[in-house]
Coordinates of C-alpha atoms and ligand atoms in Angstrom, one line a residue:
M233 CA 84.8 93.7 71.7
N234 CA 83.4 96.7 69.9
I235 CA 86.7 98.7 69.6
I236 CA 85.1 101.9 68.6
K237 CA 82.8 101.8 71.5
H238 CA 85.7 101.2 73.9
V239 CA 87.6 104.1 72.4
K240 CA 84.6 106.4 72.7
R241 CA 84.0 105.4 76.3
G242 CA 87.7 105.7 77.3
L243 CA 88.7 107.8 80.4
W244 CA 90.4 110.6 78.4
N245 CA 87.4 111.1 76.2
H246 CA 85.1 111.2 79.2
L247 CA 87.4 113.8 80.9
M248 CA 87.4 116.0 77.8
K249 CA 83.6 115.7 77.4
S250 CA 83.1 116.7 81.0
G251 CA 84.7 120.1 80.4
I252 CA 87.2 119.6 83.2
E253 CA 90.2 122.0 83.2
M254 CA 93.0 120.3 81.3
G255 CA 95.5 120.3 84.2
L256 CA 92.9 118.6 86.5
A257 CA 92.0 116.1 83.7
S258 CA 95.6 115.3 83.2
I259 CA 96.1 114.5 86.9
I260 CA 93.1 112.2 87.0
Y261 CA 94.3 110.5 83.7
E262 CA 97.9 110.1 84.9
V263 CA 96.8 108.5 88.2
G264 CA 94.9 106.1 85.9
V265 CA 98.1 105.5 84.0
A266 CA 100.0 104.9 87.2
S267 CA 97.4 102.5 88.5
K268 CA 98.0 100.2 85.5
Y269 CA 101.6 99.8 86.5
V270 CA 100.6 99.3 90.2
N271 CA 98.0 96.7 89.0
H272 CA 100.6 94.9 87.0
A273 CA 103.2 94.9 89.8
M274 CA 100.6 93.6 92.3
R275 CA 99.7 90.7 90.1
T276 CA 103.2 89.8 89.0
G277 CA 105.7 91.3 91.5
D278 CA 107.7 90.3 94.6
L279 CA 106.0 91.5 97.8
G280 CA 109.0 91.2 100.1
L281 CA 109.4 93.9 102.7
A282 CA 111.2 97.0 101.4
G283 CA 113.0 97.4 104.7
T284 CA 112.1 101.0 105.1
S285 CA 109.2 102.4 107.2
N286 CA 106.7 105.2 106.8
L287 CA 105.6 108.1 109.1
Y288 CA 103.7 105.7 111.2
G289 CA 106.6 103.3 111.8
E290 CA 104.8 100.6 109.7
D291 CA 107.0 98.3 107.6
Q292 CA 106.7 99.3 104.0
L293 CA 106.0 96.5 101.7
A294 CA 107.9 96.7 98.5
L295 CA 104.6 97.3 96.7
D296 CA 103.8 100.3 98.9
V297 CA 107.1 101.9 98.0
L298 CA 106.7 101.0 94.3
A299 CA 103.2 102.3 94.1
D300 CA 104.2 105.6 95.8
E301 CA 107.1 106.1 93.4
I302 CA 105.0 105.3 90.3
I303 CA 102.2 107.7 91.3
K304 CA 104.6 110.5 92.3
D305 CA 106.4 110.1 89.0
R306 CA 103.2 110.4 87.0
L307 CA 101.9 113.4 89.0
D308 CA 105.3 115.1 88.3
H309 CA 104.9 114.2 84.6
T310 CA 101.7 116.3 84.4
G311 CA 103.7 119.5 85.0
R312 CA 100.7 120.8 86.8
V313 CA 101.3 119.5 90.4
S314 CA 103.3 121.6 92.7
R315 CA 103.0 119.8 96.0
I316 CA 102.0 116.3 97.2
I317 CA 101.2 114.5 100.4
S318 CA 101.6 110.7 100.3
E319 CA 100.7 108.2 103.0
E320 CA 104.2 106.8 102.4
Q321 CA 106.1 110.1 102.8
S322 CA 106.8 111.8 106.2
E323 CA 106.5 115.3 104.8
I324 CA 105.0 117.4 102.0
I325 CA 106.9 116.8 98.7
I326 CA 107.5 120.0 96.7
F327 CA 108.1 119.5 92.9
D328 CA 110.6 122.2 92.1
R329 CA 108.6 124.3 89.8
K330 CA 107.6 127.8 90.5
S331 CA 104.2 127.9 91.9
K332 CA 102.2 129.2 89.0
A333 CA 98.6 129.9 88.3
G334 CA 96.7 126.8 87.5
G335 CA 98.8 124.5 89.7
Y336 CA 97.4 121.8 91.8
S337 CA 98.2 119.9 95.0
V338 CA 97.5 116.3 95.5
C339 CA 97.1 114.1 98.6
Y340 CA 97.1 110.3 98.0
D341 CA 97.4 106.9 99.6
P342 CA 99.2 104.9 97.0
L343 CA 98.1 101.5 98.2
D344 CA 95.6 101.6 101.1
G345 CA 95.2 98.3 102.8
S346 CA 98.4 97.0 101.3
S347 CA 98.7 94.4 104.1
L348 CA 95.7 92.7 102.4
V349 CA 97.6 92.0 99.2
D350 CA 99.4 88.9 100.5
V351 CA 96.1 87.4 101.6
N352 CA 94.7 88.2 98.2
L353 CA 92.0 90.7 99.2
S354 CA 91.2 93.8 97.3
V355 CA 93.1 97.1 98.0
G356 CA 93.1 100.6 96.5
T357 CA 94.6 103.9 95.7
I358 CA 92.9 107.1 97.0
V359 CA 93.5 110.6 95.7
A360 CA 92.3 114.1 96.7
I361 CA 93.0 117.1 94.4
Y362 CA 93.2 120.8 95.4
A363 CA 93.8 123.9 93.3
G364 CA 96.9 125.8 94.3
D365 CA 100.0 125.1 96.3
D366 CA 98.6 123.9 99.6
P367 CA 97.7 120.2 100.0
L368 CA 96.7 120.8 103.7
Q369 CA 93.3 122.3 103.1
S370 CA 89.8 121.6 104.3
G371 CA 88.3 118.8 102.2
R372 CA 85.5 121.2 101.2
H373 CA 88.1 122.9 98.9
Q374 CA 88.8 119.8 96.8
V375 CA 88.3 120.2 93.1
G376 CA 88.3 116.5 92.4
A377 CA 88.9 113.1 94.0
M378 CA 89.3 109.5 92.8
Y379 CA 90.0 106.0 93.8
V380 CA 91.2 102.8 92.1
V381 CA 90.1 99.3 93.4
Y382 CA 92.6 96.5 92.6
G383 CA 90.2 93.5 92.9
P384 CA 88.8 90.8 90.7
R385 CA 88.6 93.7 88.2
T386 CA 90.6 96.9 88.4
T387 CA 88.2 99.8 88.5
L388 CA 88.7 103.6 88.7
V389 CA 86.1 106.0 90.1
Y390 CA 86.4 109.8 89.8
G391 CA 84.5 112.9 90.5
A392 CA 85.4 116.5 89.6
G393 CA 82.3 118.5 89.9
N394 CA 80.3 116.8 87.1
G395 CA 79.1 113.6 88.6
V396 CA 80.9 110.5 89.8
H397 CA 81.8 107.8 87.2
E398 CA 83.3 104.3 87.2
F399 CA 85.7 102.9 84.6
T400 CA 86.9 99.3 84.3
L401 CA 90.4 98.3 83.0
N402 CA 89.8 96.2 79.9
S403 CA 92.1 93.6 78.3
L404 CA 93.7 96.3 76.1
G405 CA 94.8 98.1 79.3
E406 CA 92.3 100.9 78.7
Y407 CA 89.9 102.3 81.3
V408 CA 86.4 102.1 79.8
L409 CA 83.3 103.7 81.2
T410 CA 81.1 101.2 83.0
R411 CA 78.9 103.3 85.3
E412 CA 78.1 107.0 84.9
Y413 CA 76.6 109.5 87.3
L414 CA 76.7 107.1 90.3
T415 CA 74.3 107.8 93.2
V416 CA 73.9 106.2 96.6
K417 CA 70.5 105.4 98.2
K418 CA 69.2 107.6 101.0
Q419 CA 69.1 104.5 103.1
G420 CA 71.0 101.2 102.7
N421 CA 71.3 97.8 104.3
I422 CA 74.9 97.0 104.9
Y423 CA 77.3 98.3 107.5
S424 CA 81.1 98.1 107.9
P425 CA 82.0 98.4 111.7
G426 CA 85.7 99.2 112.0
G427 CA 87.7 99.1 115.2
V428 CA 87.5 96.7 118.1
R429 CA 84.2 96.2 119.8
C430 CA 85.5 96.1 123.3
D431 CA 87.0 99.6 122.7
Y432 CA 83.7 101.2 121.5
S433 CA 82.2 104.1 123.3
L434 CA 78.7 103.6 124.8
E435 CA 77.1 105.8 122.1
H436 CA 78.8 103.9 119.3
E437 CA 78.0 100.5 120.8
K438 CA 74.3 101.5 121.0
F439 CA 74.4 102.7 117.4
V440 CA 75.9 99.5 116.0
K441 CA 73.4 97.5 118.0
K442 CA 70.6 99.6 116.5
L443 CA 71.8 98.7 113.0
E444 CA 72.1 95.1 113.9
D445 CA 68.6 95.0 115.4
E446 CA 67.3 96.6 112.2
G447 CA 68.8 93.7 110.2
Y448 CA 71.7 95.5 108.5
K449 CA 74.2 93.0 107.0
L450 CA 77.8 93.2 108.2
R451 CA 80.3 93.7 105.3
Y452 CA 83.9 94.5 106.3
S453 CA 87.0 93.5 104.4
G454 CA 89.7 95.5 106.2
G455 CA 90.1 97.6 103.1
F456 CA 88.6 101.1 103.1
V457 CA 88.5 101.4 99.3
P458 CA 86.7 98.1 98.5
D459 CA 84.4 98.6 101.5
I460 CA 83.4 102.1 100.4
N461 CA 83.2 100.9 96.7
Q462 CA 80.7 98.2 97.8
I463 CA 78.5 100.8 99.6
L464 CA 78.6 103.0 96.5
L465 CA 77.9 100.3 93.9
K466 CA 75.5 98.2 96.0
G467 CA 73.3 101.2 96.5
G468 CA 74.0 102.3 100.1
G469 CA 74.9 101.5 103.6
L470 CA 77.4 102.8 106.2
F471 CA 81.1 102.5 106.8
M472 CA 82.3 103.4 110.3
Y473 CA 85.7 103.7 112.0
P474 CA 84.9 105.3 115.4
G475 CA 87.0 107.0 117.9
T476 CA 87.8 104.3 120.6
A477 CA 89.2 104.1 124.1
T478 CA 92.6 103.3 122.6
A479 CA 92.4 105.7 119.6
K480 CA 90.1 108.6 120.3
H481 CA 90.6 110.0 116.8
G482 CA 90.0 106.7 115.1
K483 CA 92.4 105.2 112.6
L484 CA 91.7 106.7 109.1
R485 CA 93.7 109.7 107.9
L486 CA 91.9 112.9 106.9
P487 CA 94.1 114.2 104.1
F488 CA 94.3 111.1 101.8
E489 CA 91.6 108.7 103.1
L490 CA 88.7 110.5 104.5
N491 CA 88.6 113.8 102.6
P492 CA 88.6 112.2 99.1
M493 CA 86.1 109.6 100.0
A494 CA 83.9 112.1 101.7
Y495 CA 84.1 114.3 98.6
L496 CA 82.9 111.5 96.4
M497 CA 80.2 110.3 98.8
E498 CA 78.7 113.7 99.1
A499 CA 78.8 114.0 95.3
V500 CA 76.7 110.9 94.9
G501 CA 74.1 112.1 97.5
G502 CA 75.5 110.5 100.6
A503 CA 77.2 112.0 103.7
A504 CA 80.3 111.7 105.8
T505 CA 80.8 113.0 109.4
D506 CA 83.0 112.4 112.4
G507 CA 79.8 111.6 114.2
R508 CA 78.8 115.2 114.4
R509 CA 80.5 117.5 111.9
A510 CA 80.9 117.0 108.1
I511 CA 84.3 115.5 107.3
L512 CA 84.7 118.0 104.5
D513 CA 84.3 120.9 107.0
L514 CA 87.1 119.7 109.4
D515 CA 90.3 121.8 109.4
C516 CA 93.1 119.8 107.9
Y517 CA 96.4 120.9 109.4
D518 CA 98.6 117.8 109.7
I519 CA 99.7 115.0 107.3
D520 CA 98.8 112.2 109.8
Q521 CA 95.7 113.8 111.2
R522 CA 93.0 111.2 111.9
S523 CA 89.3 111.4 112.5
P524 CA 86.4 109.1 113.5
V525 CA 84.2 108.6 110.4
Y526 CA 80.6 107.7 109.5
I527 CA 80.3 107.7 105.8
G528 CA 77.6 106.4 103.4
S529 CA 73.9 106.7 103.0
R530 CA 72.5 110.0 104.4
D531 CA 69.9 108.4 106.7
E532 CA 72.5 106.2 108.5
V533 CA 74.9 109.1 108.9
E534 CA 72.2 111.2 110.3
L535 CA 71.1 108.4 112.7
A536 CA 74.6 108.1 114.0
A537 CA 74.6 111.9 114.8
K538 CA 71.5 111.4 116.9
F539 CA 73.3 108.8 119.0
F540 CA 76.2 111.1 119.5
A541 CA 73.9 114.0 120.3
G542 CA 72.4 111.9 123.0
D543 CA 68.9 111.9 121.3
M544 CA 68.7 108.2 121.1
K545 CA 68.6 105.8 124.1
Ligands
AFP151 P1 96.5 99.3 106.3 O1 96.8 100.2 105.1 O2 97.5 99.5 107.4 O3 96.3 97.9 105.9 O4 95.2 99.8 106.9 C1 94.0 99.9 106.0 C2 93.1 100.8 106.7 O5 93.6 102.1 106.9 C3 91.8 100.9 105.9 O6 92.0 100.6 104.5 C4 90.8 100.0 106.6 O7 89.5 100.4 106.5 C5 91.3 100.0 108.0 O8 92.7 100.3 108.0 C6 91.1 98.7 108.7 O9 91.5 98.8 110.0 P2 91.4 97.6 111.0 O10 92.4 96.5 110.5 O11 91.8 98.1 112.3 O12 90.0 97.1 110.9

């Protein structure tokens, strides 16, 4: 290993070179620090149920609770975060510091897909970052977003207005730049069809069949982060989680799943809608607000909109 090269390509060096405001850079960096602890706990810890439950009444795995605590601690440590929303907390958390100029608010899912850990599939952390004291803002107001994939390798992807870049955790416990200025193809060839087929609307059913007739390959792990990461790194495709007969707003949460991923996807040249409107333009007014989602290559997202506009038979 060329040590000097790894030092030069480290996450903090990249953040500083990118000219990102120091407070925003420290938030991204500290989530990276937190993810190293989460990564370690996941690969060595006890996954027994924590016995508590989150806003949605789901049993919290010990790992969920631990990941939430670690990330919350590191965000507080920055001294630049005034409010957070976490998938594991039932209300907005206020760090008792006077809201001051240059503060940030953060929405995060500490361990999205946590139920996949005990079947040894990849999971992730997702983070949306806003300037100011209000974490419930339209996704269009984000100043940065990131995710971490805990898979065969642990990788971190961030965007903060100057491209989207991937880092890989090396054997020294450092995140080293592995892909810079990521882009997604205008059209891809994989699709991730969330939800249960028998609950699909007629328009959605027709759209999925169109993709299948066109030879798209189905890739769906049950983990939003690895599925999106695959579309991003394999050059394109579409992830969907539609509104269904049993859940008309779909399953994925706007504040800490859809908004950050939509921010990153638009930043790499892709798109993200609820079938009609850009995800980033949706009003975000509730912690557990959900939305249908079509996210990925621009052509596929636009094709979905044609089915929902009734233009396609
Ligand atoms: P969990 O965090 O409850 O495992 O849900 C993960 C998730 O929110 C997202 O990561 C997946 O894309 C989606 O659910 C999978 O949902 P289905 O299991 O209904 O396909």
